[in-house]
Amino acid sequence: MRDKILNPDQIGGSEGEKMKKYLVLVLGMLFILGFTASAFAIHSEIPSETQAIVAKGTTQVTMGGELRVRGWYLKNASGIRRAQSVPSDANTQTWYDQRVRLSLAIEASKNTSGFIHLESNAGSSTSSDGYTWGSLNTKPGYSDLNFLEAWILYKGTGLGIPAGLKIGHMPLALGEKQFLDHTKFGDDAIVFFMDPTKQLHVGLLTTKFVEGSTAAQTAGSSNDINGYVALAIYKVGTNTFGVNYTYVDDQTGGVLANLQNIGLHASGKAGIVSYKAEFDQQFGDAPDGTDALAFPDRFKGYAYLLGLGVKPTPMFGVRAEYAMGTGDNVGTDGDNEAFQTTLGNDIHFTQIFEFTTTTPGCARSTGLNNVTYYRAGLDLNPTKDLSASLDYFVLRATKAYGAGSTGTGERSPNSKRIGTETDLKISYKLDKNLTYFVMAGYLDTQGWWTLNGQCTVQNDKPITQAVHGLTLSF
């Protein structure tokens, strides 16, 4: 028992140890709180409504990005998960996909800036922007991040007028995007621009479309496709007028060709009326054919677009549009009269016909290549957070040719009739930077695929496609 009784000296030592522990604890808390205060002091210098992050010196870096999750429904299309399709008796398909984007905007000074933009893709593919759900308790197999954009911009007044240089991988488009639209994944380019006046913008650029073509190397020829563009844009109030010239030098696959395109475009508003228009004419040397001596091969395509909109109130508007691109008179000579396009797999007109199916241009997203569009649209904005649009299209092939004949030497009266499509879009802002959307379309086919021999299953079933999703931007 006496061994368990502590004497006064032992009691005093224990209290001293406790006091030391308390002192260490208090000092530790003060030490941590001191660093916490410093951390809050650093971040408090950044406005709460921005996404700026701390960088060395006076450089400001702004972080941004986007998360998008979509659910799909597709009926009577031959391709798996919206692969290039024709109308068929395919089973109904449903799936989810997801896309991730991260960006850094760098402001090094008032004259120098840069931009880095990362986007997810489908594994090793560089032509997709997301992955399909179904990884079964593993990391998603389609979650790689690749550079969507990476460019440097310098601008100043050293030439006596505002001018600049932009170099790297960047989105590119011309006019109303009916000839060239590479905004989906971008191109490698060098852009030089000048602004002689506040209204006039002039640009020159060179872009590398293809480098190191395997087919060209096998043929022992050059292996590049290069593009050269000159453009001028003039703005007057809410109206924009522009002209551009593009020279595409294609030396791949042992074939020499150059496509030249001149485009004129205009868009703007006058009161409650809005408008847009574009005309493109093409010329140049087409790829040599077997009849090159008898019929020199030339590009001769053209296309035009006319659109008009009326919005009498902020809540309601109507639109009408007509667009036509020429097709080729196959077999008449060596010339190519079809309007050539270079577009990303994206929606320019219709949600199903150009985005999912094989068009008269023999691929997806060939735009106005041998296609004529008639369009009527309705826009609704009942609240600041809710918007909707409804579009109706009449679709025709500009030229009927090849297997589109009846077999008796006469053209089939239906070989130009692609069909009609009705598209619906709804967008609702649930919260700050959080949007729910619905996009749905119904393509009522009218014989074009079957008569032109492009259906593996000989039917023209109507195609239904719908997608809904959530987008969080930051």
Coordinates of C-alpha atoms in Angstrom, one line a residue, residues 176-444:
E176 CA -20.6 30.7 -90.5
K177 CA -18.6 27.4 -90.4
Q178 CA -20.0 25.9 -93.6
F179 CA -16.6 25.2 -95.2
L180 CA -14.2 24.9 -92.3
D181 CA -15.0 24.3 -88.7
H182 CA -12.2 22.7 -86.5
T183 CA -13.5 24.1 -83.2
K184 CA -14.1 20.6 -81.8
F185 CA -10.5 19.4 -81.5
G186 CA -8.5 22.2 -83.1
D187 CA -5.4 22.5 -85.4
D188 CA -1.7 23.3 -85.1
A189 CA -1.4 26.9 -86.5
I190 CA 0.5 30.1 -86.6
V191 CA -1.7 33.2 -86.7
F192 CA -0.6 36.7 -87.4
F193 CA -3.3 39.4 -87.0
M194 CA -3.7 43.2 -87.1
D195 CA -6.4 45.6 -86.2
P196 CA -5.8 48.7 -88.4
T197 CA -9.0 50.3 -86.9
K198 CA -11.4 49.4 -84.1
Q199 CA -13.8 48.0 -86.8
L200 CA -11.3 46.1 -89.0
H201 CA -9.6 42.8 -88.2
V202 CA -7.1 41.3 -90.6
G203 CA -5.5 37.9 -90.2
L204 CA -3.0 35.6 -91.9
L205 CA -2.4 32.0 -90.8
T206 CA -0.7 28.8 -91.7
T207 CA -1.9 25.5 -90.4
K208 CA -0.6 21.9 -90.5
F209 CA -3.5 19.6 -91.2
V210 CA -1.4 16.4 -91.8
E211 CA 2.3 15.6 -91.2
G212 CA 3.8 12.2 -91.9
S213 CA 1.1 10.5 -93.9
T214 CA 2.0 6.8 -94.1
A215 CA 0.3 6.4 -97.4
A216 CA 2.4 9.3 -98.9
Q217 CA 5.6 7.8 -97.5
T218 CA 4.8 4.5 -99.1
A219 CA 4.2 6.2 -102.4
G220 CA 7.5 8.0 -102.1
S221 CA 6.0 11.4 -102.3
S222 CA 5.5 14.3 -99.9
N223 CA 3.5 13.6 -96.8
D224 CA 1.9 16.9 -95.8
I225 CA -1.4 18.7 -96.0
N226 CA -0.9 22.3 -95.3
G227 CA -3.5 25.1 -95.1
Y228 CA -3.0 28.9 -95.7
V229 CA -5.7 31.4 -94.9
A230 CA -6.1 35.1 -95.3
L231 CA -9.1 36.9 -93.8
A232 CA -10.6 40.3 -93.1
I233 CA -13.6 41.0 -90.8
Y234 CA -15.3 44.4 -90.5
K235 CA -17.7 45.2 -87.7
V236 CA -20.2 48.0 -87.7
G237 CA -22.3 48.1 -84.5
T238 CA -24.0 44.7 -84.2
N239 CA -23.2 43.8 -87.8
T240 CA -20.2 41.7 -89.0
F241 CA -19.0 41.4 -92.6
G242 CA -16.1 39.2 -93.7
V243 CA -14.1 37.7 -96.5
N244 CA -11.6 34.8 -96.4
Y245 CA -9.4 32.9 -98.8
T246 CA -8.1 29.4 -98.1
Y247 CA -5.5 27.4 -100.0
V248 CA -5.2 23.7 -99.0
D249 CA -2.1 22.1 -100.4
D250 CA -2.6 18.3 -100.3
Q251 CA 0.4 16.1 -101.4
T252 CA -0.4 12.9 -99.6
G253 CA -0.9 9.4 -101.1
G254 CA 1.1 10.1 -104.3
V255 CA -1.7 12.5 -105.4
L256 CA -1.1 16.2 -105.9
A257 CA -4.1 18.5 -105.3
N258 CA -4.9 22.0 -104.1
L259 CA -8.3 23.1 -103.0
Q260 CA -9.0 26.9 -102.9
N261 CA -12.0 28.4 -101.3
I262 CA -13.2 32.0 -101.3
G263 CA -15.9 32.8 -98.7
L264 CA -18.1 35.8 -98.1
H265 CA -20.2 36.1 -94.9
A266 CA -22.3 38.5 -93.0
S267 CA -24.3 38.4 -89.7
G268 CA -25.9 40.8 -87.4
K269 CA -29.0 42.4 -85.9
A270 CA -31.3 45.3 -86.8
G271 CA -33.9 45.9 -84.1
I272 CA -35.8 42.6 -83.6
V273 CA -34.5 41.1 -86.8
S274 CA -31.3 39.0 -87.0
Y275 CA -29.7 37.6 -90.1
K276 CA -26.8 35.5 -91.3
A277 CA -25.5 34.7 -94.8
E278 CA -22.5 33.0 -96.4
F279 CA -21.4 32.1 -99.9
D280 CA -18.4 29.9 -100.7
Q281 CA -16.9 29.2 -104.2
Q282 CA -14.2 26.6 -104.7
F283 CA -11.6 26.0 -107.4
G284 CA -8.2 24.4 -107.8
D285 CA -6.7 21.1 -108.9
A286 CA -8.6 18.0 -107.9
P287 CA -6.8 14.7 -107.4
D288 CA -5.8 13.3 -110.9
G289 CA -8.2 10.8 -112.4
T290 CA -7.8 8.3 -115.2
D291 CA -9.4 10.8 -117.6
A292 CA -7.1 13.6 -116.6
L293 CA -5.9 14.3 -120.1
A294 CA -9.4 14.4 -121.6
F295 CA -11.0 16.1 -118.7
P296 CA -8.6 18.2 -116.5
D297 CA -9.8 17.6 -112.9
R298 CA -10.9 20.7 -111.2
F299 CA -12.8 21.6 -108.0
K300 CA -16.0 23.6 -108.9
G301 CA -18.2 23.3 -105.9
Y302 CA -20.1 26.1 -104.2
A303 CA -22.5 26.6 -101.3
Y304 CA -24.6 29.3 -99.7
L305 CA -26.6 29.9 -96.6
L306 CA -29.4 32.4 -95.8
G307 CA -30.9 32.8 -92.4
L308 CA -33.4 35.2 -90.9
G309 CA -34.8 35.5 -87.4
V310 CA -37.4 37.7 -85.7
K311 CA -37.5 38.1 -81.9
P312 CA -40.4 40.4 -81.0
T313 CA -39.9 39.8 -77.3
P314 CA -37.0 38.4 -75.1
M315 CA -39.2 35.4 -74.5
F316 CA -40.1 34.4 -78.1
G317 CA -38.5 34.2 -81.5
V318 CA -38.9 32.5 -84.9
R319 CA -36.2 31.6 -87.5
A320 CA -36.0 30.5 -91.1
E321 CA -33.0 29.2 -93.0
Y322 CA -32.1 27.8 -96.4
A323 CA -28.7 26.2 -97.2
M324 CA -27.5 24.5 -100.3
G325 CA -24.2 22.8 -101.3
T326 CA -23.5 21.4 -104.7
G327 CA -23.1 17.7 -105.6
D328 CA -21.0 16.0 -108.2
N329 CA -22.2 15.1 -111.7
V330 CA -20.5 11.6 -111.6
G331 CA -19.3 10.3 -114.9
T332 CA -19.8 13.5 -116.9
D333 CA -16.2 14.7 -116.8
G334 CA -13.2 14.7 -114.5
D335 CA -14.3 17.7 -112.5
N336 CA -15.6 17.6 -109.0
E337 CA -18.6 19.8 -108.6
A338 CA -19.4 18.7 -105.0
F339 CA -18.8 21.3 -102.3
Q340 CA -15.9 20.2 -100.2
T341 CA -16.1 20.6 -96.4
T342 CA -13.8 20.0 -93.5
L343 CA -15.8 19.9 -90.3
G344 CA -15.7 18.2 -86.9
N345 CA -18.2 15.5 -85.9
D346 CA -20.5 18.1 -84.4
I347 CA -24.0 19.5 -84.9
H348 CA -24.2 22.4 -87.5
F349 CA -27.7 21.8 -88.6
T350 CA -29.4 18.5 -87.5
Q351 CA -29.0 16.3 -84.5
I352 CA -29.4 13.0 -86.3
F353 CA -28.9 13.3 -90.1
E354 CA -25.5 15.0 -90.0
F355 CA -24.3 14.0 -86.5
T356 CA -25.1 10.2 -86.7
T357 CA -26.0 9.0 -90.2
T358 CA -24.0 8.5 -93.5
T359 CA -24.9 11.6 -95.5
P360 CA -24.6 12.1 -99.3
G361 CA -21.0 13.1 -98.7
C362 CA -20.5 9.4 -97.8
A363 CA -19.5 10.1 -94.2
R364 CA -20.8 11.9 -91.1
S365 CA -20.7 15.6 -90.6
T366 CA -20.0 16.5 -94.2
G367 CA -22.2 19.6 -93.9
L368 CA -23.4 21.0 -97.2
N369 CA -21.6 18.4 -99.4
N370 CA -24.4 17.6 -101.8
V371 CA -27.1 18.5 -99.3
T372 CA -29.9 21.1 -99.3
Y373 CA -31.5 22.2 -96.0
Y374 CA -34.9 23.9 -95.5
R375 CA -35.2 24.9 -91.8
A376 CA -37.9 26.5 -89.6
G377 CA -37.2 27.2 -86.0
L378 CA -38.9 28.5 -82.8
D379 CA -37.1 29.8 -79.7
L380 CA -38.6 30.2 -76.2
N381 CA -37.1 31.8 -73.1
P382 CA -39.9 31.8 -70.5
T383 CA -37.5 32.5 -67.6
K384 CA -33.9 33.6 -67.3
D385 CA -33.0 30.0 -66.3
L386 CA -35.0 28.1 -68.9
S387 CA -34.6 28.1 -72.7
A388 CA -36.0 25.9 -75.5
S389 CA -35.8 25.6 -79.2
L390 CA -37.7 23.5 -81.8
D391 CA -36.5 23.0 -85.4
Y392 CA -38.0 21.4 -88.4
F393 CA -35.9 20.4 -91.4
V394 CA -36.7 19.2 -94.9
L395 CA -33.6 17.4 -96.3
R396 CA -32.7 16.7 -99.9
A397 CA -29.7 15.5 -101.8
T398 CA -28.7 18.3 -104.2
K399 CA -27.7 15.7 -106.9
A400 CA -29.1 12.2 -107.5
Y401 CA -26.5 9.9 -109.0
G402 CA -25.1 6.3 -109.1
A403 CA -27.3 3.7 -107.5
G404 CA -30.1 6.3 -107.2
S405 CA -31.4 5.4 -110.7
T406 CA -34.4 3.2 -111.2
G407 CA -32.5 0.7 -113.4
T408 CA -34.4 1.9 -116.5
G409 CA -32.0 4.7 -117.3
E410 CA -34.2 7.3 -115.6
R411 CA -33.5 9.0 -112.3
S412 CA -35.7 7.9 -109.4
P413 CA -38.0 10.7 -108.3
N414 CA -37.3 9.8 -104.7
S415 CA -33.5 9.5 -104.9
K416 CA -33.1 13.1 -103.7
R417 CA -35.6 12.9 -100.9
I418 CA -33.6 12.3 -97.7
G419 CA -36.4 13.0 -95.3
T420 CA -37.6 15.4 -92.6
E421 CA -36.2 15.9 -89.1
T422 CA -37.6 17.5 -86.0
D423 CA -35.2 18.5 -83.3
L424 CA -35.9 19.7 -79.7
K425 CA -33.5 21.4 -77.3
I426 CA -34.2 22.3 -73.7
S427 CA -31.7 23.8 -71.2
Y428 CA -32.5 24.6 -67.6
K429 CA -30.0 26.2 -65.1
L430 CA -30.5 24.3 -61.8
D431 CA -27.8 26.2 -59.9
K432 CA -24.8 28.5 -60.5
N433 CA -22.8 26.8 -63.2
L434 CA -25.0 23.7 -63.2
T435 CA -27.2 23.1 -66.2
Y436 CA -29.5 20.3 -67.1
F437 CA -30.2 19.8 -70.8
V438 CA -32.3 17.6 -73.2
M439 CA -31.7 17.2 -76.9
A440 CA -34.0 15.0 -78.9
G441 CA -34.6 14.4 -82.6
Y442 CA -36.8 12.3 -85.0
L443 CA -35.6 11.6 -88.5
D444 CA -38.4 10.5 -90.8

